[in-house]
XYZ file of N, CA, C and O in Angstrom:
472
model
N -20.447 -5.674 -8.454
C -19.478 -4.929 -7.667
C -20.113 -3.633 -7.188
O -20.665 -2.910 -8.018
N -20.058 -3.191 -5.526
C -20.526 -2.031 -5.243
C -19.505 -0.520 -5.664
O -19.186 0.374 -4.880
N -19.262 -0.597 -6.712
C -18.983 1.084 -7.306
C -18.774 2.403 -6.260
O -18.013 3.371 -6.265
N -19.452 2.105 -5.694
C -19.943 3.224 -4.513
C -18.915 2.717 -3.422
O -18.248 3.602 -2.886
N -18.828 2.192 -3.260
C -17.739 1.421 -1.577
C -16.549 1.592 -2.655
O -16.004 2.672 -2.427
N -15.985 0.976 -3.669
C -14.550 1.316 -4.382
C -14.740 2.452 -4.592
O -13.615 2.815 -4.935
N -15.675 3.732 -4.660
C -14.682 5.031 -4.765
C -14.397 5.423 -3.341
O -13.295 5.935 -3.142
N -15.467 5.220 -1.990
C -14.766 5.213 -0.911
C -13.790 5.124 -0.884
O -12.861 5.919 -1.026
N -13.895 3.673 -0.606
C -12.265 3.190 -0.340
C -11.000 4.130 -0.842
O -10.045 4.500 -0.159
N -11.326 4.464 -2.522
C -10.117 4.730 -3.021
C -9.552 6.069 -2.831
O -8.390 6.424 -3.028
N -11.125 7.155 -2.180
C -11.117 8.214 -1.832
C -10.311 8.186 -0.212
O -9.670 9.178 0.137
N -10.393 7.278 0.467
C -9.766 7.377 1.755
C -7.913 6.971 1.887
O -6.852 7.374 2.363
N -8.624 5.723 0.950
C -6.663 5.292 0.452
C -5.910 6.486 -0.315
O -4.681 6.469 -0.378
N -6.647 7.509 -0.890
C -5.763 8.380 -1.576
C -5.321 9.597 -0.637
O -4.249 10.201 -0.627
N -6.339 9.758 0.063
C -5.929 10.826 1.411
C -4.961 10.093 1.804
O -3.895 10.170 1.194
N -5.083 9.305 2.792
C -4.098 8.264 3.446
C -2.203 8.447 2.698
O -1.136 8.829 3.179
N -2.645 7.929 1.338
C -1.528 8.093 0.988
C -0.697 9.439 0.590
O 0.505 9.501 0.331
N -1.573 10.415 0.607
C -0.990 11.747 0.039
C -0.361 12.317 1.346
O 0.577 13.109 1.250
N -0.979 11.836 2.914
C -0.547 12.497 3.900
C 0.331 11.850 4.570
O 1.396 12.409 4.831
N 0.085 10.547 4.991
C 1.098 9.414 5.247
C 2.122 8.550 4.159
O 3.037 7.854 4.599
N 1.896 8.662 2.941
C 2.497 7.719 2.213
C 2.413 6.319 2.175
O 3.210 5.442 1.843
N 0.956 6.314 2.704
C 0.780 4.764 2.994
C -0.730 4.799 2.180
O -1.194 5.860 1.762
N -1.323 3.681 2.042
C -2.493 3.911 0.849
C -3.157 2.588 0.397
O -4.250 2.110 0.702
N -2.125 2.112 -0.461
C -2.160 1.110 -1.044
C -2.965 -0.316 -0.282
O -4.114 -0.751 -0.355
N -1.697 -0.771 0.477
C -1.497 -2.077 1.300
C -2.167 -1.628 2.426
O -3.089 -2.317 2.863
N -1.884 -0.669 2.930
C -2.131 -0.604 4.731
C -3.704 -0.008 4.639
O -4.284 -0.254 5.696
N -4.391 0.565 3.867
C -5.917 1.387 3.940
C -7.165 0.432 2.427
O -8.351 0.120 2.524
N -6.456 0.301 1.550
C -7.247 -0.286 0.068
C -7.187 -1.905 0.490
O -8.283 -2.443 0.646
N -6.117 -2.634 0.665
C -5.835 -4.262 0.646
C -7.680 -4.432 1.577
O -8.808 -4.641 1.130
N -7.005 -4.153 3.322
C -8.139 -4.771 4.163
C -9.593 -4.109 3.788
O -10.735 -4.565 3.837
N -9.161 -3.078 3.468
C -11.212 -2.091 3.079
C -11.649 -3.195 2.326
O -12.491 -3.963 2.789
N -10.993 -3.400 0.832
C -11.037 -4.372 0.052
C -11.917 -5.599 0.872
O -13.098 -5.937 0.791
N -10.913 -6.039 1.597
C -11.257 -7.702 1.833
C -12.479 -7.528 2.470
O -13.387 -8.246 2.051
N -12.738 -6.758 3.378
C -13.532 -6.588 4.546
C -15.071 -6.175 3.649
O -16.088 -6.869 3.629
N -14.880 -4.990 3.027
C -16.063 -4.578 2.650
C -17.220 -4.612 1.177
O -18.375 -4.335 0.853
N -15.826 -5.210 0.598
C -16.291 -6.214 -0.982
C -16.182 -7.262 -0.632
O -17.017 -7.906 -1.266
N -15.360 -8.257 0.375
C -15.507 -9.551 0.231
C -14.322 -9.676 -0.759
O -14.589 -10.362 -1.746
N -13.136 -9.189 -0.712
C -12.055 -9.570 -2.044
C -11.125 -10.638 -1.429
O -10.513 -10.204 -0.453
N -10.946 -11.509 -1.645
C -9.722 -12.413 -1.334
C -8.263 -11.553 -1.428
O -7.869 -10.812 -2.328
N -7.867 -11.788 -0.650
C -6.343 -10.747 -0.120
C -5.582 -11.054 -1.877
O -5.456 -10.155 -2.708
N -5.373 -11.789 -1.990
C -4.404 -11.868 -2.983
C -4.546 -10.725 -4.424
O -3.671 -10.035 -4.946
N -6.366 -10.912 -4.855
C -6.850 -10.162 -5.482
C -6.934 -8.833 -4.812
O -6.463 -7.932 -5.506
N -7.245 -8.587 -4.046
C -6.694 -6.961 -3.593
C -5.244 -6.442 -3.893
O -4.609 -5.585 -4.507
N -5.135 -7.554 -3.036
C -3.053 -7.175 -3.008
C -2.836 -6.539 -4.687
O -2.576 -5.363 -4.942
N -3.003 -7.549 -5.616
C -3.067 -7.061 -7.034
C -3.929 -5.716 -7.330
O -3.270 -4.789 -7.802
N -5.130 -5.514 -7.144
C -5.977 -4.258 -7.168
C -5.035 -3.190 -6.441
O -4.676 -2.270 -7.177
N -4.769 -3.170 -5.683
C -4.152 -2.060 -5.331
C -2.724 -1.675 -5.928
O -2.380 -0.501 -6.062
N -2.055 -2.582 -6.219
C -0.729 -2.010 -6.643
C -1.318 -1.605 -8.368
O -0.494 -1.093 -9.126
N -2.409 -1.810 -8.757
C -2.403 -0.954 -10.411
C -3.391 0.327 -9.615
O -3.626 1.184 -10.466
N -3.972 0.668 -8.369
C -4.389 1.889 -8.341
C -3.210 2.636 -7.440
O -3.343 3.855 -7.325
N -2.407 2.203 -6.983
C -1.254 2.877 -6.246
C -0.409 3.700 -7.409
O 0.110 4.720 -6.956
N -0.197 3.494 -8.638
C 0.646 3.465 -9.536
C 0.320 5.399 -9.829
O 1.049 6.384 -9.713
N -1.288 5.192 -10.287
C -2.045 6.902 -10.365
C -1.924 7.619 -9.049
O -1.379 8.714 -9.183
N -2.273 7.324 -7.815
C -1.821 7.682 -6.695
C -0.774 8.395 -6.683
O -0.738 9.604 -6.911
N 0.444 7.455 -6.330
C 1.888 7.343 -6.184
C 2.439 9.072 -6.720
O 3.135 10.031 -6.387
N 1.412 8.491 -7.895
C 2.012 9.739 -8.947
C 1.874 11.123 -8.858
O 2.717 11.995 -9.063
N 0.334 11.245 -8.421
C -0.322 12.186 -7.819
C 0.590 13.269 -6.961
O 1.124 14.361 -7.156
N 0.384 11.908 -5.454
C 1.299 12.483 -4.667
C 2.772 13.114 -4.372
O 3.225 13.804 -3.460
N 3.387 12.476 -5.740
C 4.702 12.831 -5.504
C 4.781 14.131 -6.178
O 5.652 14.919 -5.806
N 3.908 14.480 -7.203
C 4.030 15.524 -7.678
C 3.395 16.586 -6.868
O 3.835 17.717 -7.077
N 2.608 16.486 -6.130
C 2.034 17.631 -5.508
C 3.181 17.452 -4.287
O 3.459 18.609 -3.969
N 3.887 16.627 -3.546
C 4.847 16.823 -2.680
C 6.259 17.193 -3.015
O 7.002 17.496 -2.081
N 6.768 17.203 -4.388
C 7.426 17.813 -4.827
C 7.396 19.488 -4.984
O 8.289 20.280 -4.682
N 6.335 19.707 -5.443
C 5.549 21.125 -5.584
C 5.921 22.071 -4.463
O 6.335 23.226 -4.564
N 5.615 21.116 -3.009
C 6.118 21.823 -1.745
C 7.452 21.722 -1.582
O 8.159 22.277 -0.741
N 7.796 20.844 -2.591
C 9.791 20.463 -1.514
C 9.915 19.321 -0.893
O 11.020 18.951 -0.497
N 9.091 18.781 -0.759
C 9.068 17.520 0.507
C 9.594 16.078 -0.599
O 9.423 14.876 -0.398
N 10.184 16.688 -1.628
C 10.958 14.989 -1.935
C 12.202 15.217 -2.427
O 12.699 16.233 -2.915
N 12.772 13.788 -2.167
C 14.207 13.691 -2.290
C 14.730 12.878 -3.817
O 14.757 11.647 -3.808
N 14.864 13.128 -4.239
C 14.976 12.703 -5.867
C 16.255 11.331 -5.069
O 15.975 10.213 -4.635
N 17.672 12.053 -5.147
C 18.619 10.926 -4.937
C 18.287 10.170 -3.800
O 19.279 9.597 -3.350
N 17.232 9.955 -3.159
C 17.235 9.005 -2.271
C 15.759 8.316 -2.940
O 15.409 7.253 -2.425
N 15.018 8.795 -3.893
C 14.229 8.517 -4.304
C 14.596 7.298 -5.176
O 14.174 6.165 -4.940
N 15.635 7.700 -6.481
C 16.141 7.265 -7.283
C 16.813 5.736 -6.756
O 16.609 4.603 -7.191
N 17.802 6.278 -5.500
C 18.115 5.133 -4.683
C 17.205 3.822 -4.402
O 17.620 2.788 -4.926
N 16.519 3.773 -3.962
C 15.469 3.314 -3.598
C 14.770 3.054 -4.797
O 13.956 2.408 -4.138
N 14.368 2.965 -5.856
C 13.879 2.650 -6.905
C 13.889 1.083 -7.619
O 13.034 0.304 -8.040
N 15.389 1.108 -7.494
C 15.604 -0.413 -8.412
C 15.012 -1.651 -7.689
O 14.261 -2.513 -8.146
N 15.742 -1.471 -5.963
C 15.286 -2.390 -5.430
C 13.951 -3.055 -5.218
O 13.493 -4.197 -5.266
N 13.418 -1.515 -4.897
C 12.116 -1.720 -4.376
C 11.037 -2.185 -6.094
O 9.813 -2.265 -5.990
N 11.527 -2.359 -7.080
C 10.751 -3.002 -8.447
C 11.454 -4.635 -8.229
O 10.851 -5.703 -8.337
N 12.674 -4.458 -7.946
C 13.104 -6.310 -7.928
C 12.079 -6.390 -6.733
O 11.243 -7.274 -6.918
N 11.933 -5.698 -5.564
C 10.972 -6.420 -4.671
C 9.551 -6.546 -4.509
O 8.855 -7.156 -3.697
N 9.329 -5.892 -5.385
C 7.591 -5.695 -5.563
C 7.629 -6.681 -6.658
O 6.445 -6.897 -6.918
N 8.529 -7.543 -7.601
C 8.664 -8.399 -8.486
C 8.400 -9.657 -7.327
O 7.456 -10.437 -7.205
N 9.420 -9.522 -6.693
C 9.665 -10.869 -5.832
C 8.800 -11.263 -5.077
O 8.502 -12.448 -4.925
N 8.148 -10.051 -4.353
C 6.636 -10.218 -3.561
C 5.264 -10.734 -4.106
O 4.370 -11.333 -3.509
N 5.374 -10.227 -5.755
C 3.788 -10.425 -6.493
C 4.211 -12.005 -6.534
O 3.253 -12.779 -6.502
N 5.752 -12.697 -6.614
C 5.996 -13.970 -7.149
C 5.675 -15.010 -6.042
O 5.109 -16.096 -6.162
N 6.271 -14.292 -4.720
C 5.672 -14.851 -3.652
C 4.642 -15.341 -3.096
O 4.470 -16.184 -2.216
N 3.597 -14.342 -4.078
C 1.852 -14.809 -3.095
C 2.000 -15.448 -4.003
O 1.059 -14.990 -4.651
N 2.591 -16.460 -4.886
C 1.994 -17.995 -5.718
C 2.319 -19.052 -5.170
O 2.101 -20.177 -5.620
N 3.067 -18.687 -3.786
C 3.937 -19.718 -3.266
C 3.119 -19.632 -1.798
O 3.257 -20.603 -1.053
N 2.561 -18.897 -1.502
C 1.740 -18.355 -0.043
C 0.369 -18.528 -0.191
O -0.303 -17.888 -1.000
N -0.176 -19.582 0.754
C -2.230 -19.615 0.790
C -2.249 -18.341 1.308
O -1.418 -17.680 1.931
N -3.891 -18.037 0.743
C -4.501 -16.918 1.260
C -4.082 -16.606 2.355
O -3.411 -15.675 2.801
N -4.643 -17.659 2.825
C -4.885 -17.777 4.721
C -3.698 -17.160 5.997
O -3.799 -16.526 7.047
N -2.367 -17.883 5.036
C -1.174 -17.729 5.802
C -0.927 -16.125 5.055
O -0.946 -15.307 5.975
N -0.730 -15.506 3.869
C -0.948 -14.858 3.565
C -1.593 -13.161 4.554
O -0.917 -12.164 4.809
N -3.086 -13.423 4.892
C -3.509 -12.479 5.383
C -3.088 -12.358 6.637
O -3.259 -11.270 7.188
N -2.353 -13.606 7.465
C -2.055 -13.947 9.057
C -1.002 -12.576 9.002
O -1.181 -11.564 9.678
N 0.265 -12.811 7.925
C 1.266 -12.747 7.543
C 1.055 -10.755 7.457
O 1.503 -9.850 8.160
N 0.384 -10.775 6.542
C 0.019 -9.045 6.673
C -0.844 -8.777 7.654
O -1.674 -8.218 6.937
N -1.417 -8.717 8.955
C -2.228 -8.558 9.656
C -0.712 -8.516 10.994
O -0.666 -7.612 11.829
N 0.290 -9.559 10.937
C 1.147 -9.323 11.919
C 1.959 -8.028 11.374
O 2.698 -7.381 12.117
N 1.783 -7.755 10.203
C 3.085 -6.690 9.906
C 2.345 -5.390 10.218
O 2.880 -4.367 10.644
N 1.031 -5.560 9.949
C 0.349 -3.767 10.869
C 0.037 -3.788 11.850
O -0.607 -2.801 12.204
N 0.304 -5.004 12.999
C -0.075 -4.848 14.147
C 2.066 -4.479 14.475
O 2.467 -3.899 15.483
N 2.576 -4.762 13.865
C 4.046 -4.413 14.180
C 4.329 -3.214 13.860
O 5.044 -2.440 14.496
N 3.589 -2.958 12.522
C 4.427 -1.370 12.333
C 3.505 -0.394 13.180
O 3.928 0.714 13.508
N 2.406 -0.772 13.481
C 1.145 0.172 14.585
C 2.366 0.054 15.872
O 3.105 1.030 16.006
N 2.512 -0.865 16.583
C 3.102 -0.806 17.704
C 4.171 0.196 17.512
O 4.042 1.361 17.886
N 5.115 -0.215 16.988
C 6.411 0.291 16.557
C 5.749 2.449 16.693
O 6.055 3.356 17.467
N 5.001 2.381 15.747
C 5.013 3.573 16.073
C 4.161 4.030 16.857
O 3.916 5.192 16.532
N 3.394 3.607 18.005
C 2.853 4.443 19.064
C 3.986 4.554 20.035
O 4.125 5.457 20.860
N 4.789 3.522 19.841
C 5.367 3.330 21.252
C 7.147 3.117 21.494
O 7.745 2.777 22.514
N 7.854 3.587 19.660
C 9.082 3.537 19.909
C 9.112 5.037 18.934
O 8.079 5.478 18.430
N 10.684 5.821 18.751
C 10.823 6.740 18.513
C 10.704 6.635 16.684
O 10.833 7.649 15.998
């Protein structure tokens, strides 16, 4: 394993996520696939146990400024563990293949979405 390309990566996914809130899936998954050679599924997994230290990071230093919302935080909590349950259960039911099609249409949707709607 190149050591040196995973602290990249994890150094760019952690910017990424501290400024955008994005990190994980959208900057670590494809670096992953692309520049180790990781099969999506095994990324997909790699990243949600380094998102976890992240996550954490960030919320505390964005708390620090003010910039979080606890009751909408809290809100948002339960579901989003039943769905990160339901999703890890999903890629056993999803090939790679259709898999990476599958996330590759959702950042060419959420890219569009935001250059070009409000």
């Amino acid at each position: 394993m190149n050591y040196l390309m995973a602290g990249i990566i994890g150094l760019v996914s952690g910017v990424a996520s501290g400024l955008f809130g994005v990190g994980g899936g959208i900057v670590m998954v494809p670096a992953m696939m692309f520049f180790m050679s990781m099969d999506i599924k095994r990324a997909v997994g790699t990243s949600l146990a380094v998102i976890i230290p992240t996550a954490l990071m960030g919320s505390f230093k964005h708390y620090q400024q003010g910039n979080l919302d606890w009751r909408v935080a809290l809100s948002l909590a339960p579901m989003a563990i039943l769905g990160g349950y339901a999703g890890a259960w999903l890629t056993t039911q999803i090939s790679s293949a259709n898999l990476k099609r599958t996330f590759g249409g959702f950042l060419v949707l959420v890219g569009v979405r935001l250059l070009f709607f409000k």
